[in-house]
Amino acid sequence: MKSFNGPKVGGLLVALTLVFAACGSDDSSSSGSGSSTGISASELVQETDNALIEDAVDGYRAYIGEQIAAMQAETAIFADAIRAGDAEAAAAAYPISRRPWERIEPIAGLIEDIDGAVDAREDDFDGPMDPTFTGWHKLEYFLWEAGDLSEAGPFADQLEADLQTFADALPGLELPPGVLTVGAQELIEEVAAPDGKLSGEEDRYSGTDLYDFKANVEGAEALIELLTPALESADHDLLDAIEASFDELNNQLAQFGSFADGYVHYDEVTEDQRSELAAALGELAESLSMLNGTLGLE
Amino acid sequence: MEDNSEKPKGISRRKFLGAAGAAGAAAATAGFAWPLLKNESTYSASSNESLGYNFRGKHQAGVTAPRMPAGLVAGLDVRVDDKRELEQLFVRLSESIELLMSGARYEDRSGGFPPADTGLNDRADGYVPPWVVLSVGDSLFDSRFGLASLKPRELQPMPKFNNDYMVKPATSHGDLSVAIGGVTHESVIHGFRQLMRSVRGSVIPKWTRSGFNSIRPDIKPGIAPGRNLMGFKDGTANPDPQSDSSMNEIVWVQPNDLQPEWALGGTYLAVRVIRMMVEFWDRTRLNEQEELIGRSRDSGAPLGMKKETDEPRFTSFESHIARANPRTSGSEENLMLRNGFNYADGLDGNDQMDQGLVFLSYQRSLEKGFITVQRRLDGEALEEYIRPLGGGFFFVLPGPGQGSDPLGASLLA
């Protein structure tokens, strides 16, 4: 039996306190925010003298660029299918088109109103047919719930236009280092949120929550990969714990499918399996919550 | 977030004094005045000593702690792979519990980290450390950790009793259980959150219930410290937790009990979440209520007697108190120490209030204690007004001793 005289509370497993303060919940955030994600840049330190973190920020800017390009290309396929009235093709393209968005979701809060425009849920509106309810989930509603695409075309146009606005904002976007550290945690908190993927609230009509889930995890993994050089010198144990948690989470997700083969409908994930996913998410989130301080950020 | 004006303190080894004469005892502890016991409106933290419970000792201190204004109990499942990881889990739980019960400060961290504590533990807000009791359930002794041969002799899944048709697996049992008691709800919530964050991912919370007790200022053995949500005094006949001889007789597993040796100093815990049909109860004639319970509602006196402290002389064994404790020759071996709390959790799906009792009893023998008592209660007329919803049987780990062992050390040695 291990001695009981170890360090008190020092371990990386004792951190919690979800960083909701970093969500886009201040006055400048969008109305009708779909998922309450995104980081408010004002909350985060703007500078670091750690060159490894600066490199990571540069790497993340490139990653965001790649993801936005993929998002526009994949969303074009989805929007074209909607406009063509091809429900089958649209349904197949829907979860695929959302992946890049889900991978970089935390930066949505840095660009005003974008989250509410493209990723809001009907709960924020006067029902699903409220004309101000736009974005992926509006189209998801047309596809799976209404079963009628005759009025969906303008919303497909709008989604593409809003994503173009998002893409146009990127070059001028400030990327404080905290976007990376808090962003990695945010992506995981987003999965576990009561209105997130774990509850099946996100993609309630289509049941494609596992695509979003996996994409959130991939986005967090990409951030950790970029931060690995900085973390290796700051706290290798934390890095090991994070990687082990990713492995476990990915192993669990693999039992439900893959992007290549498709994921099962979220209804098929049992209560016990959700409980296991929640535990793995929780363990990962605890570790990720220590990232920011460990890397010397405020 | 303890009182920042004070330096971090060592862990108090002072044993928190318990319910017997608790007013004086609590006040005597480190100069602390417990408003609820002292009937004072102000909190005084004049002492330089850290107020807290002694985690170290032969027994877990929370079992015999005074009845608390706030309580929580949870069933937890562990998700570690082997015995070595289970040992590490008990180490982490023990560190977290010791720190919590001691009242010592949590580490200071820079603002770039999440705080090490919840912020609900500020002495200036009236925070007093809670106690925690850690127990193990029947399922921990399955094939996962090779502990089957070490299972306490009477530990078993809670059977379905007569009135248990609403008891659900999802709100019952667990590999582990924690019970927490505190002076404020915030202190209990702080405790549960600190505990869970220390083992996140290794433990799945399965079910919890939290609740409250009102505690009369002149609390002493022989009179009930408060009332249950049926409005009747509850706990009149509870044994005195400050009496070591009573506790050795009633609560703590003894060397001649044919238990595995590691279990000495532990005790069996029965948890029952018992919903009360309070709307129905409030429509029930007072005479009927009193006959069902066996006491006068207002005075607490056994029916036909004058005072709460009068020893009942039963002429029939239909009432709840007569069945629970018939005071016949031999029934003293069915005594147990009860330390539960009331709960009120909103409404059920039919707009009816989900209120009742989270019953916790500690006993040296589960068979002679809770199971025998419940078998006597099976079929009682009061069943019409109550519905057990969950709970479970657990074994309270022995205290961690005076050295540096964690809870569970004797089990996993």
XYZ file of C-alpha atoms in Angstrom:
711
model
C 0.000 0.000 0.000
C 1.307 3.347 -0.984
C 2.265 5.666 1.804
C -0.375 8.098 2.782
C 2.077 10.935 3.181
C 2.182 12.071 -0.386
C 1.631 15.609 -1.532
C -1.744 16.986 -0.588
C -4.049 17.745 -3.448
C -1.133 18.501 -5.701
C -1.924 15.851 -8.259
C -3.391 16.637 -11.578
C -6.504 14.690 -10.787
C -7.824 17.171 -8.304
C -8.610 20.049 -10.542
C -12.102 20.935 -11.492
C -14.137 24.104 -11.762
C -15.357 24.219 -15.289
C -14.190 27.361 -16.949
C -17.564 28.725 -17.836
C -16.166 32.179 -17.274
C -14.345 31.674 -20.529
C -17.486 30.914 -22.468
C -18.898 33.531 -24.734
C -21.414 34.600 -22.164
C -20.543 38.252 -21.775
C -22.553 41.049 -23.270
C -20.815 40.893 -26.606
C -21.660 37.288 -27.244
C -24.198 36.282 -29.779
C -27.847 35.976 -29.053
C -29.302 32.561 -29.518
C -25.995 30.892 -28.965
C -26.402 27.308 -29.962
C -24.024 25.713 -27.591
C -22.666 28.464 -25.411
C -19.184 27.617 -26.487
C -16.433 29.858 -27.525
C -13.902 31.885 -25.697
C -14.125 35.514 -24.874
C -10.708 36.866 -25.797
C -10.855 39.550 -23.150
C -10.717 36.865 -20.490
C -7.419 35.502 -21.624
C -3.882 36.732 -21.443
C -2.671 38.170 -24.697
C 1.012 37.446 -24.414
C 3.488 34.798 -23.511
C 7.278 34.807 -23.614
C 7.327 31.060 -24.154
C 8.487 30.523 -27.741
C 7.059 26.998 -27.721
C 3.618 28.388 -27.037
C 4.083 31.045 -29.701
C 4.883 28.268 -32.148
C 1.771 26.460 -31.068
C -0.323 29.576 -31.662
C 1.089 29.844 -35.183
C 0.377 26.183 -35.733
C -3.166 26.623 -34.507
C -3.777 29.507 -36.881
C -2.786 27.200 -39.725
C -5.005 24.449 -38.347
C -7.967 26.799 -38.177
C -7.335 27.782 -41.782
C -7.344 24.149 -42.873
C -10.504 23.424 -40.949
C -12.352 26.427 -42.326
C -11.413 25.417 -45.860
C -12.656 21.900 -45.206
C -15.796 23.231 -43.568
C -16.656 25.366 -46.575
C -16.003 22.542 -49.021
C -17.984 19.964 -47.043
C -20.789 22.389 -46.318
C -21.051 23.180 -50.031
C -21.815 19.508 -50.670
C -24.414 19.552 -47.909
C -25.986 22.836 -49.118
C -26.082 21.683 -52.723
C -27.917 18.532 -51.717
C -30.438 20.578 -49.706
C -31.051 22.922 -52.620
C -31.410 19.967 -54.970
C -33.993 18.420 -52.631
C -31.835 15.302 -52.330
C -32.601 14.311 -48.748
C -30.472 11.194 -48.775
C -27.359 12.995 -49.962
C -28.033 15.875 -47.566
C -28.423 13.532 -44.612
C -25.124 11.870 -45.453
C -23.362 15.211 -45.835
C -24.819 16.813 -42.703
C -22.620 15.277 -39.993
C -19.573 15.375 -42.238
C -19.988 19.088 -42.885
C -20.153 19.813 -39.159
C -16.862 18.142 -38.249
C -14.515 21.034 -38.993
C -16.796 23.400 -37.106
C -16.815 21.120 -34.094
C -13.030 20.785 -34.196
C -12.530 24.557 -33.905
C -15.700 25.399 -32.025
C -14.030 27.311 -29.177
C -12.857 30.063 -31.504
C -16.442 30.710 -32.558
C -16.780 32.942 -29.526
C -14.077 35.193 -30.899
C -16.265 36.133 -33.841
C -19.430 37.915 -32.950
C -22.769 36.159 -33.505
C -21.380 33.315 -35.590
C -22.258 30.535 -33.161
C -25.861 31.682 -32.863
C -26.157 31.951 -36.630
C -24.852 28.546 -37.605
C -25.078 26.241 -34.557
C -28.080 27.346 -32.483
C -30.745 24.908 -31.335
C -34.480 25.503 -31.613
C -34.702 26.058 -27.845
C -33.393 29.582 -28.337
C -36.280 30.503 -30.630
C -40.038 30.446 -30.876
C -40.046 26.894 -32.104
C -38.233 25.293 -35.018
C -40.031 27.277 -37.705
C -39.040 30.639 -36.251
C -37.457 32.340 -39.297
C -34.589 33.651 -37.168
C -33.610 30.084 -36.324
C -30.861 29.403 -38.874
C -27.840 27.176 -39.329
C -27.093 23.484 -39.376
C -29.727 22.518 -36.860
C -32.450 24.314 -38.795
C -31.536 22.209 -41.802
C -31.294 19.149 -39.595
C -34.884 19.887 -38.576
C -36.061 20.131 -42.191
C -34.319 16.892 -43.044
C -35.169 14.595 -40.183
C -38.169 16.138 -38.459
C -40.184 17.981 -41.109
C -39.171 15.660 -43.927
C -39.651 18.513 -46.347
C -36.870 20.492 -48.010
C -39.083 22.779 -50.079
C -38.397 25.774 -47.836
C -34.888 24.798 -46.803
C -32.906 26.276 -49.694
C -32.582 29.825 -48.327
C -31.283 28.438 -45.047
C -28.617 26.493 -46.911
C -27.640 29.717 -48.656
C -27.562 31.509 -45.332
C -25.354 28.858 -43.723
C -22.801 29.162 -46.506
C -22.884 32.952 -46.305
C -22.404 32.905 -42.533
C -19.477 30.518 -42.817
C -17.945 32.813 -45.418
C -18.223 35.654 -42.903
C -16.458 33.436 -40.422
C -13.706 32.623 -42.922
C -13.285 36.286 -43.814
C -12.822 37.208 -40.157
C -9.993 34.777 -39.621
C -7.026 36.751 -40.974
C -7.671 39.600 -38.552
C -8.402 37.330 -35.630
C -6.404 37.783 -32.450
C -5.334 34.401 -31.116
C -4.206 34.816 -27.532
C -2.353 31.760 -26.199
C -5.167 31.059 -23.774
C -7.359 30.157 -26.739
C -5.291 27.029 -27.058
C -5.230 25.967 -23.429
C -8.768 26.925 -22.520
C -9.946 25.885 -25.968
C -8.788 22.316 -25.494
C -10.734 22.122 -22.255
C -13.735 23.888 -23.783
C -13.996 21.300 -26.527
C -14.308 18.568 -23.935
C -16.613 20.540 -21.634
C -18.777 21.100 -24.708
C -19.219 17.376 -25.153
C -20.147 16.848 -21.526
C -22.452 19.860 -21.152
C -26.058 19.016 -20.268
C -27.128 20.414 -23.649
C -24.121 18.921 -25.428
C -23.306 15.678 -27.139
C -23.342 13.373 -24.163
C -27.016 14.067 -23.540
C -27.929 13.747 -27.224
C -29.338 17.272 -27.192
C -27.063 18.647 -29.889
C -28.243 16.634 -32.890
C -31.621 15.703 -31.540
C -33.352 15.136 -34.882
C -30.604 13.224 -36.658
C -28.963 11.374 -33.777
C -25.564 12.131 -35.311
C -24.105 13.371 -32.028
C -21.200 10.946 -32.159
C -19.780 12.714 -35.218
C -19.715 15.976 -33.307
C -18.386 14.204 -30.248
C -15.487 12.705 -32.182
C -14.766 15.995 -33.937
C -14.645 17.851 -30.591
C -12.170 15.282 -29.336
C -10.092 15.606 -32.495
C -10.019 19.366 -32.092
C -8.766 19.013 -28.528
C -6.190 16.439 -29.596
C -4.914 18.786 -32.303
C -4.386 21.455 -29.675
C -2.530 19.110 -27.363
C -0.350 18.020 -30.235
C 0.553 21.644 -30.884
C 1.210 22.241 -27.195
C 3.185 19.053 -26.678
C 6.643 20.663 -26.953
C 5.695 23.243 -24.341
C 4.049 20.642 -22.118
C 6.974 18.257 -22.326
C 9.135 20.747 -20.536
C 6.431 22.119 -18.229
C 4.825 18.931 -16.897
C 5.411 15.634 -18.596
C 3.130 13.763 -16.200
C 0.245 15.980 -17.184
C 0.949 15.317 -20.838
C 1.029 11.576 -20.181
C -2.259 11.720 -18.323
C -3.905 13.700 -21.099
C -2.697 11.304 -23.760
C -3.858 8.301 -21.769
C -7.297 9.893 -21.372
C -7.527 10.577 -25.109
C -6.624 6.959 -25.795
C -9.341 5.723 -23.521
C -11.960 8.062 -24.917
C -11.065 7.178 -28.500
C -11.209 3.485 -27.684
C -14.677 3.936 -26.296
C -15.798 5.962 -29.311
C -14.425 3.361 -31.712
C -16.991 0.829 -30.503
C -19.699 3.031 -32.029
C -18.145 3.449 -35.478
C -15.824 5.803 -37.304
C -16.064 8.676 -39.750
C -15.226 6.237 -42.543
C -17.854 3.666 -41.633
C -20.322 5.993 -39.952
C -21.409 6.218 -36.326
C -24.475 4.613 -34.827
C -27.531 6.696 -34.007
C -27.003 8.228 -30.580
C -30.129 6.507 -29.274
C -28.213 3.250 -29.545
C -25.702 4.385 -26.944
C -26.988 2.882 -23.692
C -27.165 4.628 -20.332
C -24.262 2.544 -19.079
C -22.186 3.424 -22.133
C -22.965 7.122 -21.668
C -21.885 6.759 -18.085
C -18.563 5.301 -19.201
C -18.129 8.082 -21.743
C -18.916 10.644 -19.069
C -16.298 9.188 -16.766
C -13.636 9.254 -19.472
C -14.608 12.796 -20.439
C -14.489 13.879 -16.812
C -11.047 12.474 -16.256
C -9.770 14.161 -19.409
C -11.411 17.469 -18.514
C -9.753 17.461 -15.092
C -6.346 17.158 -16.723
C -7.110 19.722 -19.393
C -8.222 22.219 -16.761
C -4.629 22.257 -15.497
C -3.149 23.123 -18.910
C -3.429 26.872 -18.733
C -1.780 27.306 -15.354
C 0.814 24.642 -16.047
C 1.952 26.565 -19.107
C 2.275 29.709 -17.041
C -0.717 31.480 -18.535
C -2.992 33.677 -16.465
C -10.744 29.328 0.620
C -10.356 29.182 4.346
C -10.072 32.356 6.316
C -7.140 34.019 4.649
C -6.250 36.024 7.697
C -4.961 32.879 9.311
C -1.864 30.958 8.475
C -2.272 27.475 7.085
C -2.639 25.088 9.925
C -1.731 21.583 10.687
C -4.445 19.044 10.748
C -6.313 19.060 13.996
C -5.965 15.834 15.895
C -8.665 16.885 18.254
C -11.598 14.599 18.127
C -14.779 16.398 17.334
C -17.058 15.821 20.243
C -20.369 14.334 19.550
C -24.027 14.443 20.169
C -24.047 13.646 23.851
C -24.255 16.949 25.567
C -23.379 18.294 22.210
C -24.123 21.878 23.019
C -21.337 22.087 25.507
C -19.119 19.720 23.654
C -19.302 21.546 20.379
C -18.748 24.840 22.070
C -15.771 23.417 23.881
C -14.162 22.298 20.687
C -11.531 24.787 19.783
C -13.575 27.665 21.078
C -16.061 27.185 18.348
C -19.698 27.914 18.922
C -22.137 26.040 16.796
C -25.090 28.326 16.514
C -27.555 25.536 16.001
C -26.500 23.779 19.125
C -25.744 26.808 21.196
C -28.836 28.591 20.010
C -26.745 31.617 19.270
C -27.011 33.687 16.195
C -23.372 34.484 15.769
C -20.502 32.361 14.726
C -17.308 32.685 16.641
C -13.997 31.578 15.263
C -11.827 32.989 17.976
C -9.589 30.008 18.250
C -6.251 29.698 16.577
C -6.788 26.017 16.259
C -8.216 24.468 13.162
C -11.633 23.044 13.739
C -12.216 19.720 12.171
C -12.649 16.027 12.626
C -9.931 13.579 13.361
C -9.668 11.358 10.324
C -7.224 9.089 12.138
C -8.342 6.459 14.572
C -9.819 3.039 15.065
C -13.182 4.055 13.609
C -14.373 6.551 11.046
C -15.412 9.549 13.100
C -18.477 10.394 11.045
C -20.363 7.297 12.151
C -20.728 8.593 15.704
C -20.762 12.286 14.832
C -23.685 14.351 16.018
C -26.757 14.583 13.888
C -26.047 17.267 11.322
C -28.240 19.932 9.749
C -27.194 18.812 6.261
C -26.448 15.405 4.837
C -25.711 13.583 1.607
C -25.306 9.957 0.685
C -24.158 8.585 -2.645
C -23.646 5.220 -4.272
C -20.526 5.095 -6.427
C -19.134 2.578 -8.867
C -15.410 2.237 -9.360
C -13.920 1.841 -12.814
C -10.356 0.857 -12.149
C -8.903 -2.278 -13.631
C -7.103 -4.105 -10.883
C -6.295 -4.243 -7.220
C -3.269 -1.997 -7.539
C -5.358 0.741 -9.108
C -7.987 0.188 -6.448
C -5.318 0.790 -3.804
C -4.378 4.028 -5.506
C -8.017 5.004 -5.582
C -8.340 4.483 -1.834
C -5.196 6.541 -1.295
C -6.631 9.422 -3.272
C -10.002 9.184 -1.564
C -8.341 9.077 1.830
C -6.153 12.094 1.111
C -9.170 13.996 -0.055
C -11.268 12.977 2.968
C -8.531 13.710 5.485
C -7.907 17.140 4.031
C -11.611 17.843 3.971
C -12.348 16.696 7.514
C -9.297 18.354 8.984
C -10.425 21.798 7.984
C -6.910 22.506 6.737
C -6.455 24.929 3.889
C -6.316 23.813 0.312
C -3.248 24.748 -1.662
C -3.059 28.215 -3.128
C -2.782 28.269 -6.882
C -2.186 31.082 -9.323
C -5.178 32.451 -11.146
C -4.237 30.598 -14.299
C -5.339 27.376 -12.621
C -8.755 26.364 -11.413
C -8.858 26.873 -7.646
C -8.023 23.806 -5.566
C -11.254 24.175 -3.619
C -14.856 25.033 -4.432
C -14.942 28.395 -2.678
C -17.735 27.086 -0.463
C -15.325 26.476 2.377
C -14.714 29.955 3.698
C -14.764 30.105 7.479
C -15.980 33.681 7.274
C -19.164 32.365 5.679
C -19.736 29.972 8.552
C -18.042 27.017 6.957
C -17.286 24.137 9.260
C -15.670 21.021 7.810
C -18.041 18.137 7.162
C -17.491 14.538 8.115
C -17.301 11.782 5.525
C -17.956 8.078 5.974
C -16.577 5.786 3.277
C -18.111 2.340 2.841
C -17.789 -0.569 0.469
C -20.634 -2.427 -1.197
C -21.209 -6.082 -1.986
C -20.223 -5.637 -5.636
C -16.675 -4.559 -4.743
C -16.100 -8.161 -3.691
C -16.886 -9.647 -7.096
C -14.181 -11.081 -9.338
C -12.587 -7.779 -10.406
C -10.186 -7.268 -7.530
C -9.775 -10.714 -6.036
C -11.464 -9.643 -2.806
C -14.247 -12.239 -2.745
C -12.782 -14.194 0.159
C -12.503 -11.015 2.216
C -16.124 -9.976 2.030
C -17.643 -9.151 5.406
C -19.700 -12.130 6.386
C -23.096 -10.446 6.286
C -22.546 -8.046 3.407
C -25.096 -8.733 0.677
C -27.203 -6.843 -1.815
C -30.208 -5.264 -0.160
C -33.085 -7.731 -0.666
C -36.509 -6.646 -1.795
C -38.561 -6.145 1.314
C -42.339 -6.242 1.448
C -42.945 -2.657 0.327
C -39.962 -2.309 -1.996
C -41.568 -2.500 -5.399
C -40.452 1.039 -6.272
C -36.807 0.357 -5.378
C -34.818 0.613 -8.616
C -31.344 -0.718 -9.436
C -30.336 2.712 -10.718
C -30.877 4.228 -7.279
C -29.480 1.354 -5.277
C -26.164 -0.097 -4.194
C -22.746 0.781 -5.542
C -19.179 -0.473 -5.196
C -18.677 2.317 -2.686
C -20.797 4.694 -0.729
C -19.990 8.025 0.817
C -22.092 9.666 3.467
C -21.365 13.273 4.343
C -22.735 15.394 7.163
C -22.214 19.060 7.817
C -23.417 22.161 9.540
C -24.401 23.784 6.245
C -25.530 22.406 2.913
C -22.678 24.259 1.251
C -20.162 22.426 3.406
C -21.639 19.087 2.371
C -21.702 20.046 -1.287
C -18.127 21.276 -1.011
C -17.195 17.924 0.455
C -18.875 15.885 -2.237
C -17.429 17.966 -5.053
C -13.908 17.868 -3.643
C -14.183 14.148 -3.174
C -15.451 13.470 -6.667
C -12.915 15.703 -8.368
C -10.117 13.881 -6.604
C -11.139 10.597 -8.246
C -12.752 11.791 -11.471
C -12.794 9.093 -14.087
C -12.005 6.359 -11.571
C -15.359 6.600 -9.869
C -18.805 6.989 -11.385
C -21.417 8.584 -9.155
C -24.443 6.354 -9.477
C -27.026 8.027 -7.288
C -27.122 10.635 -4.579
C -29.641 11.992 -2.127
C -29.120 15.025 -0.003
C -31.199 16.531 2.720
C -31.488 18.248 6.036
C -32.278 17.942 9.695
C -33.587 20.465 12.103
C -31.870 20.055 15.423
C -33.363 21.242 18.667
C -31.059 23.266 20.875
C -31.369 21.036 23.951
C -30.304 17.906 22.157
C -29.478 14.950 24.397
C -29.842 11.178 24.336
C -33.331 9.916 24.998
C -35.117 12.682 23.185
C -35.399 13.069 19.453
C -33.110 15.710 17.984
C -35.752 16.631 15.444
C -38.719 15.529 13.398
C -39.145 13.592 10.208
C -41.292 14.954 7.392
C -44.361 13.203 8.746
C -44.047 15.701 11.551
C -43.182 13.106 14.186
C -40.186 13.076 16.458
C -37.560 10.752 15.062
C -34.620 9.278 16.914
C -36.013 9.232 20.443
C -34.697 5.779 21.161
C -31.415 6.173 19.322
C -28.431 4.936 21.324
C -25.897 7.459 22.568
C -23.074 7.674 20.000
C -20.769 9.097 22.666
C -21.035 5.975 24.761
C -18.133 3.752 23.771
C -19.717 0.768 25.490
C -22.990 1.237 23.593
C -21.164 1.669 20.324
C -19.072 -1.444 20.925
C -22.235 -3.325 21.747
C -24.391 -2.001 18.899
C -22.201 -0.577 16.131
C -18.587 -1.668 15.856
C -17.675 -5.115 14.602
C -15.948 -6.973 17.441
C -13.251 -9.671 17.444
C -15.720 -12.460 18.248
C -18.108 -11.578 15.400
C -16.648 -14.100 12.931
C -15.858 -11.331 10.467
C -12.715 -11.161 8.353
C -10.028 -9.681 10.563
C -9.624 -6.595 8.404
C -13.203 -5.601 9.203
C -12.640 -5.020 12.937
C -13.585 -1.486 13.824
C -15.944 -1.199 10.899
C -19.704 -1.460 10.858
C -22.564 -2.304 8.550
C -24.469 0.557 6.962
C -28.033 0.251 5.719
C -29.229 3.090 3.502
C -32.897 3.424 2.650
C -34.359 6.290 0.676
C -37.950 6.239 1.865
C -40.433 8.481 0.169
C -43.380 9.635 2.228
C -46.757 10.243 0.637
C -46.931 13.615 2.292
C -50.080 14.919 0.619
C -51.933 11.796 1.739
C -50.345 11.985 5.186
C -51.467 15.589 5.615
C -55.033 14.460 4.888
C -54.893 11.678 7.448
C -56.715 11.948 10.777
C -54.452 12.752 13.694
C -55.691 9.695 15.607
C -54.787 7.500 12.681
C -51.356 9.134 12.319
C -50.582 8.611 15.994
C -51.766 5.006 15.994
C -49.676 4.250 12.928
C -46.562 5.694 14.515
C -47.286 4.777 18.125
C -46.516 8.175 19.583
C -48.285 11.420 20.241
C -47.378 13.684 17.390
C -46.771 16.797 19.422
C -45.181 15.514 22.610
C -43.530 12.441 21.178
C -44.815 10.422 24.163
C -45.597 6.782 23.448
C -49.354 6.398 23.176
C -50.841 6.140 26.657
C -47.802 7.825 28.183
C -47.117 11.402 29.148
C -43.593 12.224 28.046
C -41.347 11.432 25.117
C -38.834 9.855 27.481
C -41.403 7.463 28.976
C -40.624 3.867 28.171
C -43.378 2.484 25.952
C -45.469 -0.399 27.287
C -46.955 -1.995 24.238
C -50.284 -3.762 24.375
C -50.184 -4.518 20.679
C -47.429 -4.599 18.146
C -49.112 -2.848 15.258
C -47.574 0.605 15.520
C -44.332 1.535 13.786
C -42.355 2.040 16.977
C -43.579 -1.224 18.464
C -42.536 -3.184 15.416
C -39.248 -1.339 15.067
C -38.283 -1.833 18.688
C -40.721 -3.997 20.661
C -38.620 -3.686 23.840
C -39.016 -7.405 24.416
C -36.396 -9.587 25.941
C -33.850 -10.166 23.228
C -34.864 -7.269 21.047
C -32.015 -5.164 22.403
C -29.714 -7.076 20.103
C -31.599 -5.538 17.165
C -30.619 -2.009 18.148
C -28.804 0.136 15.641
C -27.484 3.677 15.448
C -29.520 5.833 13.114
C -28.075 8.991 11.602
C -30.099 9.921 8.531
C -31.765 13.030 7.245
C -34.947 14.319 5.662
C -35.100 15.046 1.965
C -37.294 17.101 -0.366
C -36.495 16.773 -4.064
C -39.144 18.650 -5.982
C -42.051 16.884 -7.629
C -42.579 13.527 -9.236
C -44.091 13.135 -12.694
C -47.582 13.376 -11.220
C -47.110 16.757 -9.531
C -46.747 15.125 -6.147
C -44.014 16.076 -3.724
C -41.013 13.800 -3.574
C -40.222 14.067 0.113
C -39.177 11.640 2.754
C -36.378 10.208 4.775
C -32.881 9.129 3.868
C -32.549 6.467 6.511
C -29.026 5.519 7.530
C -28.403 2.940 10.215
C -25.118 1.581 11.486
C -25.024 -1.830 13.111
C -22.552 -4.480 14.148
C -24.684 -7.167 12.548
C -26.753 -6.481 9.470
C -28.878 -9.561 10.121
C -29.627 -8.757 13.743
C -29.865 -5.044 13.076
C -31.525 -3.611 10.019
C -32.700 -6.835 8.392
C -34.443 -8.148 11.488
C -36.021 -4.780 12.185
C -37.196 -4.404 8.600
C -38.644 -7.916 8.590
C -40.686 -6.928 11.629
C -41.768 -3.752 9.858
C -42.738 -5.616 6.677
C -46.486 -5.385 6.315
C -46.901 -2.569 8.844
C -49.921 -0.338 8.291
C -47.608 2.637 7.751
C -46.532 1.117 4.423
C -49.542 2.726 2.813
C -47.878 6.092 3.387
C -44.280 5.290 2.467
C -42.432 3.925 -0.562
C -38.791 2.942 -0.372
C -37.037 4.115 -3.549
C -33.470 2.943 -3.184
C -30.428 2.653 -0.989
C -28.296 -0.354 -0.283
C -26.182 -2.266 2.188
C -22.552 -1.323 2.709
C -19.710 -2.020 5.054
C -18.143 1.028 6.668
C -14.388 0.632 6.449
C -12.539 0.582 9.756
C -10.764 3.781 10.683
C -7.350 4.329 9.086
C -5.492 3.997 12.380
C -2.937 6.400 13.752
C -0.183 5.866 11.212
C -0.256 6.882 7.584
C -2.469 4.161 6.146
C -5.369 5.147 3.940
C -8.902 3.905 4.437
C -9.157 0.368 3.147
C -5.551 -0.473 4.026
C -6.554 -3.492 6.089
C -8.793 -4.766 3.302
C -6.200 -4.380 0.559
C -3.136 -5.312 2.584
